[in-house]
mmCIF file of C-alpha atoms in Angstrom:
data_model
loop_
_atom_site.group_PDB
_atom_site.id
_atom_site.type_symbol
_atom_site.label_atom_id
_atom_site.label_comp_id
_atom_site.label_asym_id
_atom_site.label_seq_id
_atom_site.Cartn_x
_atom_site.Cartn_y
_atom_site.Cartn_z
ATOM 1 C CA MET A 511 14.810 -6.400 51.430
ATOM 2 C CA THR A 512 16.300 -3.062 52.414
ATOM 3 C CA GLN A 513 15.318 0.122 50.615
ATOM 4 C CA GLU A 514 18.862 0.353 49.241
ATOM 5 C CA GLU A 515 18.529 -3.132 47.743
ATOM 6 C CA ARG A 516 15.096 -2.331 46.347
ATOM 7 C CA ASP A 517 16.318 0.847 44.656
ATOM 8 C CA LEU A 518 19.380 -0.911 43.228
ATOM 9 C CA MET A 519 17.297 -3.815 41.927
ATOM 10 C CA ILE A 520 14.969 -1.467 40.039
ATOM 11 C CA GLU A 521 17.877 0.591 38.719
ATOM 12 C CA ILE A 522 19.497 -2.524 37.234
ATOM 13 C CA ALA A 523 16.254 -4.005 35.912
ATOM 14 C CA ARG A 524 15.358 -0.706 34.203
ATOM 15 C CA CYS A 525 18.855 -0.210 32.773
ATOM 16 C CA LYS A 526 18.867 0.671 29.069
ATOM 17 C CA GLY A 527 22.615 0.130 28.715
ATOM 18 C CA ASN A 528 24.799 2.116 26.346
ATOM 19 C CA GLY A 529 26.392 1.582 22.952
ATOM 20 C CA CYS A 530 28.418 -1.458 23.976
ATOM 21 C CA CYS A 531 25.218 -3.148 25.177
ATOM 22 C CA SER A 532 23.469 -3.055 21.805
ATOM 23 C CA THR A 533 24.571 -6.547 20.720
ATOM 24 C CA ILE A 534 23.274 -8.294 23.811
ATOM 25 C CA ARG A 535 20.025 -6.325 23.872
ATOM 26 C CA ASP A 536 19.501 -7.003 20.151
ATOM 27 C CA ALA A 537 19.839 -10.729 20.887
ATOM 28 C CA GLN A 538 16.231 -10.665 22.084
ATOM 29 C CA HIS A 539 14.818 -8.857 19.045
ATOM 30 C CA ASP A 540 13.802 -12.131 17.397
ATOM 31 C CA HIS A 541 11.270 -12.629 20.166
ATOM 32 C CA LYS A 542 7.997 -10.862 20.808
ATOM 33 C CA VAL A 543 8.741 -10.256 24.483
ATOM 34 C CA PHE A 544 11.767 -8.387 25.854
ATOM 35 C CA HIS A 545 12.907 -9.617 29.257
ATOM 36 C CA LEU A 546 14.352 -6.980 31.565
ATOM 37 C CA PRO A 547 17.918 -7.273 32.847
ATOM 38 C CA GLU A 548 18.154 -9.706 35.776
ATOM 39 C CA PRO A 549 19.644 -7.961 38.857
ATOM 40 C CA TRP A 550 19.904 -10.940 41.220
ATOM 41 C CA ASN A 551 17.743 -13.711 42.644
ATOM 42 C CA GLY A 552 17.091 -14.307 46.337
ATOM 43 C CA HIS A 553 17.451 -12.307 49.524
ATOM 44 C CA LEU A 554 20.825 -10.752 48.757
ATOM 45 C CA SER A 555 21.738 -9.100 52.054
ATOM 46 C CA CYS A 556 20.574 -12.082 54.143
ATOM 47 C CA SER A 557 22.255 -14.838 52.139
ATOM 48 C CA ASP A 558 25.279 -16.872 53.193
ATOM 49 C CA ILE A 559 26.359 -17.672 49.624
ATOM 50 C CA LEU A 560 26.302 -15.606 46.441
ATOM 51 C CA PHE A 561 26.605 -17.535 43.173
ATOM 52 C CA VAL A 562 28.012 -15.461 40.290
ATOM 53 C CA GLY A 563 27.618 -16.500 36.656
ATOM 54 C CA THR A 564 28.265 -14.747 33.350
ATOM 55 C CA ASN A 565 24.796 -13.770 32.105
ATOM 56 C CA PRO A 566 21.253 -15.177 32.264
ATOM 57 C CA ASN A 567 19.989 -17.289 29.402
ATOM 58 C CA TYR A 568 16.919 -16.108 27.504
ATOM 59 C CA ASN A 569 13.956 -18.477 27.727
ATOM 60 C CA ALA A 570 10.788 -17.408 25.933
ATOM 61 C CA LYS A 571 8.775 -19.878 28.046
ATOM 62 C CA GLU A 572 9.293 -17.711 31.130
ATOM 63 C CA VAL A 573 6.021 -15.900 30.544
ATOM 64 C CA ASP A 574 6.010 -14.342 34.007
ATOM 65 C CA PHE A 575 9.495 -12.839 33.690
ATOM 66 C CA PRO A 576 9.432 -9.032 34.269
ATOM 67 C CA GLN A 577 8.970 -6.780 31.257
ATOM 68 C CA ASP A 578 9.041 -3.015 30.735
ATOM 69 C CA LYS A 579 5.293 -2.773 31.305
ATOM 70 C CA ASP A 580 5.429 -4.328 34.779
ATOM 71 C CA PRO A 581 5.309 -2.121 37.891
ATOM 72 C CA ASN A 582 8.318 -1.872 40.169
ATOM 73 C CA ASN A 583 6.713 -3.849 42.988
ATOM 74 C CA TYR A 584 6.184 -6.807 40.626
ATOM 75 C CA ILE A 585 9.842 -6.674 39.591
ATOM 76 C CA THR A 586 11.204 -6.612 43.138
ATOM 77 C CA ASP A 587 8.848 -9.356 44.302
ATOM 78 C CA PHE A 588 9.749 -11.554 41.325
ATOM 79 C CA PHE A 589 13.506 -11.479 41.893
ATOM 80 C CA ASP A 590 13.584 -11.261 45.684
ATOM 81 C CA ASN A 591 11.196 -14.206 46.058
ATOM 82 C CA ARG A 592 12.173 -16.195 42.977
ATOM 83 C CA PHE A 593 13.493 -19.161 44.936
ATOM 84 C CA GLU A 594 10.361 -19.258 47.103
ATOM 85 C CA ARG A 595 8.184 -19.644 44.031
ATOM 86 C CA TYR A 596 10.561 -22.239 42.668
ATOM 87 C CA LYS A 597 10.241 -24.322 45.846
ATOM 88 C CA LYS A 598 6.456 -24.393 45.422
ATOM 89 C CA SER A 599 6.559 -25.359 41.747
ATOM 90 C CA LYS A 600 7.542 -29.049 42.163
ATOM 91 C CA PRO A 601 10.983 -28.409 40.639
ATOM 92 C CA ARG A 602 12.680 -30.909 38.366
ATOM 93 C CA LYS A 603 15.370 -32.975 40.034
ATOM 94 C CA ASN A 604 18.180 -31.837 37.727
ATOM 95 C CA ASN A 605 17.192 -28.190 37.428
ATOM 96 C CA PHE A 606 20.107 -25.772 37.807
ATOM 97 C CA TYR A 607 18.598 -24.183 40.926
ATOM 98 C CA ASN A 608 18.608 -27.613 42.560
ATOM 99 C CA ARG A 609 22.308 -27.872 41.824
ATOM 100 C CA LEU A 610 22.860 -24.595 43.653
ATOM 101 C CA ILE A 611 21.452 -25.928 46.911
ATOM 102 C CA THR A 612 23.456 -29.133 46.490
ATOM 103 C CA TRP A 613 26.616 -27.071 46.217
ATOM 104 C CA ALA A 614 25.476 -24.858 49.109
ATOM 105 C CA SER A 615 25.023 -27.913 51.339
ATOM 106 C CA TRP A 616 28.647 -28.900 50.730
ATOM 107 C CA ILE A 617 29.965 -25.414 51.418
ATOM 108 C CA LEU A 618 27.922 -24.882 54.581
ATOM 109 C CA ASN A 619 28.298 -28.521 55.680
ATOM 110 C CA VAL A 620 24.590 -28.957 56.284
ATOM 111 C CA GLU A 621 21.863 -31.291 55.096
ATOM 112 C CA ARG A 622 20.602 -30.624 51.592
ATOM 113 C CA THR A 623 17.018 -29.369 51.895
ATOM 114 C CA THR A 624 14.975 -26.740 50.082
ATOM 115 C CA ALA A 625 15.409 -24.557 53.182
ATOM 116 C CA LEU A 626 18.818 -23.720 51.702
ATOM 117 C CA PHE A 627 17.088 -21.561 49.105
ATOM 118 C CA ASP A 628 16.687 -19.028 51.931
ATOM 119 C CA ARG A 629 20.453 -18.935 52.378
ATOM 120 C CA ILE A 630 21.593 -18.361 48.797
ATOM 121 C CA ALA A 631 21.417 -15.630 46.178
ATOM 122 C CA SER A 632 22.582 -15.590 42.568
ATOM 123 C CA THR A 633 23.679 -12.861 40.196
ATOM 124 C CA GLU A 634 25.589 -12.363 36.936
ATOM 125 C CA LEU A 635 28.445 -10.239 35.654
ATOM 126 C CA VAL A 636 26.181 -9.198 32.761
ATOM 127 C CA HIS A 637 22.510 -8.750 33.587
ATOM 128 C CA CYS A 638 20.901 -8.698 30.141
ATOM 129 C CA LYS A 639 19.664 -12.013 28.777
ATOM 130 C CA SER A 640 20.846 -13.700 25.598
ATOM 131 C CA HIS A 641 21.305 -17.129 24.059
ATOM 132 C CA ASN A 642 24.695 -18.816 24.540
ATOM 133 C CA SER A 643 26.250 -15.663 26.016
ATOM 134 C CA GLU A 644 25.746 -13.714 22.778
ATOM 135 C CA GLY A 645 27.011 -10.144 23.209
ATOM 136 C CA VAL A 646 28.586 -10.739 26.624
ATOM 137 C CA ASP A 647 32.138 -9.930 25.571
ATOM 138 C CA ASP A 648 31.027 -6.543 24.202
ATOM 139 C CA CYS A 649 29.515 -5.303 27.436
ATOM 140 C CA ILE A 650 30.965 -7.290 30.338
ATOM 141 C CA ASN A 651 33.399 -4.576 31.424
ATOM 142 C CA HIS A 652 30.736 -1.865 31.329
ATOM 143 C CA CYS A 653 28.176 -3.953 33.195
ATOM 144 C CA TYR A 654 30.648 -5.118 35.839
ATOM 145 C CA ASN A 655 31.969 -1.623 36.508
ATOM 146 C CA ARG A 656 28.482 -0.131 36.678
ATOM 147 C CA TRP A 657 26.749 -2.721 38.862
ATOM 148 C CA PHE A 658 28.808 -5.467 40.446
ATOM 149 C CA LYS A 659 30.453 -3.527 43.244
ATOM 150 C CA LYS A 660 27.070 -2.136 44.249
ATOM 151 C CA ILE A 661 25.640 -5.644 44.356
ATOM 152 C CA ILE A 662 28.511 -7.119 46.358
ATOM 153 C CA GLY A 663 28.309 -4.136 48.696
ATOM 154 C CA ASN A 664 24.828 -5.306 49.702
ATOM 155 C CA PHE A 665 25.879 -8.934 50.184
ATOM 156 C CA ASN A 666 26.775 -9.627 53.810
ATOM 157 C CA GLY A 667 27.531 -13.332 53.469
ATOM 158 C CA LYS A 668 30.914 -15.047 53.524
ATOM 159 C CA TYR A 669 31.012 -17.190 50.391
ATOM 160 C CA VAL A 670 31.072 -16.244 46.712
ATOM 161 C CA VAL A 671 30.956 -19.044 44.156
ATOM 162 C CA LEU A 672 32.178 -18.112 40.672
ATOM 163 C CA ILE A 673 30.511 -20.302 38.051
ATOM 164 C CA GLY A 674 32.380 -20.750 34.788
ATOM 165 C CA GLN A 675 35.734 -19.654 33.434
ATOM 166 C CA LYS A 676 34.586 -16.180 32.362
ATOM 167 C CA ALA A 677 33.674 -15.336 35.938
ATOM 168 C CA ARG A 678 36.771 -16.962 37.405
ATOM 169 C CA ASP A 679 39.149 -15.260 34.971
ATOM 170 C CA PHE A 680 37.501 -11.826 34.902
ATOM 171 C CA ASN A 681 40.215 -9.275 35.536
ATOM 172 C CA GLY A 682 40.479 -8.304 39.198
ATOM 173 C CA LEU A 683 37.265 -10.002 40.350
ATOM 174 C CA ILE A 684 38.773 -12.563 42.713
ATOM 175 C CA GLN A 685 41.156 -9.995 44.202
ATOM 176 C CA ASP A 686 38.300 -7.543 44.795
ATOM 177 C CA LEU A 687 36.184 -10.184 46.505
ATOM 178 C CA GLN A 688 39.063 -11.331 48.682
ATOM 179 C CA SER A 689 39.805 -7.740 49.689
ATOM 180 C CA ARG A 690 36.230 -7.598 51.007
ATOM 181 C CA GLY A 691 36.855 -10.640 53.183
ATOM 182 C CA LYS A 692 34.905 -13.073 50.995
ATOM 183 C CA THR A 693 35.832 -16.716 50.606
ATOM 184 C CA VAL A 694 35.895 -17.362 46.855
ATOM 185 C CA VAL A 695 35.218 -20.761 45.289
ATOM 186 C CA TYR A 696 35.188 -21.700 41.610
ATOM 187 C CA THR A 697 33.189 -24.410 39.868
ATOM 188 C CA PRO A 698 32.694 -25.096 36.138
ATOM 189 C CA TYR A 699 29.542 -24.091 34.313
ATOM 190 C CA GLY A 700 28.029 -24.624 30.847
ATOM 191 C CA THR A 701 28.821 -28.066 29.476
ATOM 192 C CA GLY A 702 31.078 -28.547 32.466
ATOM 193 C CA PHE A 703 28.426 -29.250 35.075
ATOM 194 C CA ARG A 704 26.881 -31.957 32.903
ATOM 195 C CA ASN A 705 30.219 -33.770 32.534
ATOM 196 C CA ILE A 706 31.479 -33.618 36.126
ATOM 197 C CA LYS A 707 30.330 -36.200 38.623
ATOM 198 C CA ASN A 708 28.914 -34.848 41.860
ATOM 199 C CA ALA A 709 31.581 -36.607 43.890
ATOM 200 C CA ASP A 710 34.369 -34.983 41.868
ATOM 201 C CA ARG A 711 32.779 -31.534 42.035
ATOM 202 C CA LYS A 712 32.256 -31.835 45.783
ATOM 203 C CA ALA A 713 35.850 -32.948 46.332
ATOM 204 C CA ASP A 714 37.120 -29.983 44.303
ATOM 205 C CA ILE A 715 34.981 -27.450 46.183
ATOM 206 C CA LEU A 716 35.973 -28.856 49.583
ATOM 207 C CA ARG A 717 39.625 -28.860 48.541
ATOM 208 C CA GLN A 718 39.374 -25.165 47.674
ATOM 209 C CA LEU A 719 37.745 -24.388 51.009
ATOM 210 C CA LYS A 720 40.518 -26.136 52.925
ATOM 211 C CA THR A 721 43.091 -23.811 51.344
ATOM 212 C CA LYS A 722 41.246 -20.621 52.349
#
Protein backbone atom coordinates (compact mmCIF):
# COMPACT_ATOMS: atom_id res chain seq x y z
CA MET A 1 0.00 0.00 0.00
CA THR A 2 1.33 3.42 -0.92
CA GLN A 3 1.44 6.22 1.63
CA GLU A 4 -1.20 8.08 -0.40
CA GLU A 5 -3.52 5.07 -0.15
CA ARG A 6 -2.83 4.68 3.55
CA ASP A 7 -3.62 8.32 4.28
CA LEU A 8 -6.80 8.20 2.18
CA MET A 9 -7.96 4.99 3.86
CA ILE A 10 -7.61 6.52 7.33
CA GLU A 11 -9.27 9.76 6.23
CA ILE A 12 -12.33 7.85 4.99
CA ALA A 13 -12.47 5.47 7.95
CA ARG A 14 -12.28 8.39 10.40
CA CYS A 15 -14.85 10.47 8.51
CA LYS A 16 -17.57 11.92 10.75
CA GLY A 17 -19.75 12.98 7.82
CA ASN A 18 -21.96 16.05 7.85
CA GLY A 19 -25.64 16.80 8.31
CA CYS A 20 -26.81 14.68 5.39
CA CYS A 21 -24.99 11.68 6.88
CA SER A 22 -26.92 11.66 10.15
CA THR A 23 -29.56 9.14 9.02
CA ILE A 24 -27.07 6.51 7.93
CA ARG A 25 -24.85 6.99 10.98
CA ASP A 26 -27.89 6.83 13.27
CA ALA A 27 -28.78 3.47 11.69
CA GLN A 28 -26.15 1.89 13.94
CA HIS A 29 -27.34 3.50 17.17
CA ASP A 30 -29.40 0.44 18.09
CA HIS A 31 -26.17 -1.50 18.48
CA LYS A 32 -23.54 -1.31 21.17
CA VAL A 33 -20.65 -1.12 18.71
CA PHE A 34 -20.23 1.52 15.99
CA HIS A 35 -18.41 0.26 12.91
CA LEU A 36 -16.23 2.80 11.13
CA PRO A 37 -16.90 3.72 7.50
CA GLU A 38 -15.48 1.10 5.12
CA PRO A 39 -13.02 2.72 2.66
CA TRP A 40 -12.27 -0.28 0.43
CA ASN A 41 -11.12 -3.88 0.70
CA GLY A 42 -8.02 -5.33 -0.95
CA HIS A 43 -4.87 -3.94 -2.50
CA LEU A 44 -6.46 -1.07 -4.40
CA SER A 45 -3.59 0.19 -6.54
CA CYS A 46 -2.42 -3.32 -7.48
CA SER A 47 -5.81 -4.79 -8.40
CA ASP A 48 -7.04 -5.61 -11.89
CA ILE A 49 -10.73 -5.28 -10.99
CA LEU A 50 -12.57 -2.88 -8.69
CA PHE A 51 -16.06 -3.92 -7.61
CA VAL A 52 -18.31 -0.98 -6.65
CA GLY A 53 -21.48 -1.44 -4.59
CA THR A 54 -23.84 0.98 -2.86
CA ASN A 55 -22.94 0.71 0.83
CA PRO A 56 -21.71 -1.98 3.23
CA ASN A 57 -24.24 -3.88 5.30
CA TYR A 58 -23.98 -3.70 9.09
CA ASN A 59 -23.30 -7.04 10.76
CA ALA A 60 -22.96 -7.02 14.54
CA LYS A 61 -21.20 -10.41 14.38
CA GLU A 62 -18.14 -8.80 12.80
CA VAL A 63 -16.49 -8.35 16.18
CA ASP A 64 -13.10 -7.57 14.67
CA PHE A 65 -14.40 -4.78 12.42
CA PRO A 66 -12.53 -1.47 13.08
CA GLN A 67 -13.98 0.91 15.65
CA ASP A 68 -13.09 4.42 16.80
CA LYS A 69 -10.84 3.06 19.54
CA ASP A 70 -8.62 1.10 17.15
CA PRO A 71 -5.24 2.49 16.07
CA ASN A 72 -4.65 3.50 12.47
CA ASN A 73 -2.32 0.59 11.73
CA TYR A 74 -5.07 -1.87 12.73
CA ILE A 75 -7.53 -0.12 10.41
CA THR A 76 -5.22 -0.15 7.38
CA ASP A 77 -4.19 -3.76 7.96
CA PHE A 78 -7.81 -4.87 8.34
CA PHE A 79 -9.02 -3.41 5.04
CA ASP A 80 -5.88 -3.85 2.95
CA ASN A 81 -5.55 -7.52 3.94
CA ARG A 82 -9.22 -8.38 4.37
CA PHE A 83 -9.28 -10.88 1.51
CA GLU A 84 -6.13 -12.59 2.81
CA ARG A 85 -7.79 -13.25 6.14
CA TYR A 86 -10.91 -14.41 4.35
CA LYS A 87 -8.91 -16.98 2.36
CA LYS A 88 -7.57 -18.46 5.60
CA SER A 89 -10.97 -18.64 7.30
CA LYS A 90 -12.40 -21.66 5.39
CA PRO A 91 -14.97 -19.45 3.63
CA ARG A 92 -18.49 -20.63 2.91
CA LYS A 93 -19.08 -21.72 -0.66
CA ASN A 94 -21.83 -19.18 -1.36
CA ASN A 95 -20.32 -16.23 0.48
CA PHE A 96 -20.46 -12.97 -1.47
CA TYR A 97 -16.66 -12.68 -1.59
CA ASN A 98 -16.56 -16.06 -3.33
CA ARG A 99 -18.92 -14.70 -5.95
CA LEU A 100 -16.51 -11.85 -6.59
CA ILE A 101 -13.69 -14.18 -7.58
CA THR A 102 -16.08 -16.20 -9.73
CA TRP A 103 -17.00 -13.05 -11.61
CA ALA A 104 -13.32 -12.01 -11.75
CA SER A 105 -12.39 -15.34 -13.35
CA TRP A 106 -14.88 -14.69 -16.15
CA ILE A 107 -13.67 -11.15 -16.74
CA LEU A 108 -9.97 -12.03 -16.71
CA ASN A 109 -10.54 -15.36 -18.50
CA VAL A 110 -8.53 -17.32 -15.97
CA GLU A 111 -9.10 -20.30 -13.71
CA ARG A 112 -11.16 -19.58 -10.61
CA THR A 113 -8.84 -19.92 -7.61
CA THR A 114 -8.46 -18.03 -4.34
CA ALA A 115 -5.34 -16.44 -5.86
CA LEU A 116 -7.79 -14.08 -7.57
CA PHE A 117 -8.36 -12.36 -4.23
CA ASP A 118 -4.96 -10.73 -4.85
CA ARG A 119 -6.26 -9.24 -8.08
CA ILE A 120 -9.50 -7.64 -6.89
CA ALA A 121 -10.58 -4.78 -4.65
CA SER A 122 -14.04 -3.65 -3.59
CA THR A 123 -15.50 -0.34 -2.50
CA GLU A 124 -18.85 1.44 -2.11
CA LEU A 125 -20.43 4.71 -3.18
CA VAL A 126 -21.39 5.27 0.47
CA HIS A 127 -18.90 4.07 3.07
CA CYS A 128 -20.97 4.09 6.26
CA LYS A 129 -22.71 0.85 7.19
CA SER A 130 -26.45 0.36 7.58
CA HIS A 131 -29.14 -2.28 7.22
CA ASN A 132 -30.88 -2.54 3.84
CA SER A 133 -29.25 0.65 2.55
CA GLU A 134 -30.97 2.78 5.20
CA GLY A 135 -29.91 6.43 4.82
CA VAL A 136 -28.05 5.91 1.55
CA ASP A 137 -30.22 8.23 -0.52
CA ASP A 138 -29.63 11.08 1.94
CA CYS A 139 -25.86 11.03 1.68
CA ILE A 140 -24.85 9.30 -1.56
CA ASN A 141 -24.09 12.52 -3.44
CA HIS A 142 -22.00 13.93 -0.60
CA CYS A 143 -20.06 10.71 -0.08
CA TYR A 144 -19.44 10.17 -3.79
CA ASN A 145 -18.24 13.72 -4.37
CA ARG A 146 -15.99 13.66 -1.31
CA TRP A 147 -14.35 10.25 -1.75
CA PHE A 148 -14.97 8.31 -4.94
CA LYS A 149 -12.73 10.22 -7.32
CA LYS A 150 -9.88 9.96 -4.82
CA ILE A 151 -10.40 6.21 -4.59
CA ILE A 152 -10.59 5.66 -8.35
CA GLY A 153 -7.52 7.86 -8.74
CA ASN A 154 -5.55 5.25 -6.80
CA PHE A 155 -6.93 2.31 -8.78
CA ASN A 156 -4.62 1.40 -11.66
CA GLY A 157 -6.56 -1.58 -12.98
CA LYS A 158 -8.66 -1.80 -16.13
CA TYR A 159 -12.03 -3.14 -15.01
CA VAL A 160 -14.73 -1.61 -12.81
CA VAL A 161 -17.77 -3.73 -11.99
CA LEU A 162 -20.83 -1.80 -10.83
CA ILE A 163 -23.00 -3.97 -8.59
CA GLY A 164 -26.68 -3.05 -8.40
CA GLN A 165 -28.91 -0.50 -10.08
CA LYS A 166 -28.02 2.36 -7.73
CA ALA A 167 -24.38 2.13 -8.75
CA ARG A 168 -25.17 1.63 -12.43
CA ASP A 169 -27.62 4.54 -12.58
CA PHE A 170 -25.70 6.99 -10.39
CA ASN A 171 -25.50 10.25 -12.29
CA GLY A 172 -22.28 10.59 -14.27
CA LEU A 173 -20.49 7.58 -12.75
CA ILE A 174 -20.16 5.45 -15.88
CA GLN A 175 -19.10 8.45 -17.97
CA ASP A 176 -16.45 9.43 -15.42
CA LEU A 177 -15.04 5.91 -15.31
CA GLN A 178 -14.97 5.63 -19.08
CA SER A 179 -13.20 8.98 -19.36
CA ARG A 180 -10.45 7.46 -17.19
CA GLY A 181 -10.05 4.58 -19.62
CA LYS A 182 -11.83 2.01 -17.45
CA THR A 183 -13.87 -0.84 -18.87
CA VAL A 184 -17.19 -0.74 -17.02
CA VAL A 185 -19.38 -3.80 -16.44
CA TYR A 186 -22.71 -4.00 -14.63
CA THR A 187 -24.20 -6.93 -12.73
CA PRO A 188 -27.27 -7.09 -10.45
CA TYR A 189 -26.98 -7.10 -6.69
CA GLY A 190 -29.32 -7.57 -3.70
CA THR A 191 -32.03 -10.12 -4.42
CA GLY A 192 -30.78 -10.19 -7.99
CA PHE A 193 -27.70 -12.33 -7.47
CA ARG A 194 -29.74 -15.00 -5.70
CA ASN A 195 -32.20 -15.25 -8.61
CA ILE A 196 -29.78 -15.25 -11.55
CA LYS A 197 -28.15 -18.47 -12.63
CA ASN A 198 -24.38 -18.38 -12.94
CA ALA A 199 -24.56 -19.27 -16.62
CA ASP A 200 -26.89 -16.35 -17.34
CA ARG A 201 -24.80 -13.90 -15.33
CA LYS A 202 -21.60 -15.04 -17.04
CA ALA A 203 -23.18 -14.72 -20.48
CA ASP A 204 -24.35 -11.18 -19.66
CA ILE A 205 -20.94 -10.08 -18.37
CA LEU A 206 -19.11 -11.55 -21.37
CA ARG A 207 -21.62 -9.93 -23.72
CA GLN A 208 -20.89 -6.54 -22.15
CA LEU A 209 -17.15 -7.07 -22.49
CA LYS A 210 -17.46 -7.89 -26.18
CA THR A 211 -19.09 -4.50 -26.80
CA LYS A 212 -16.29 -2.53 -25.10
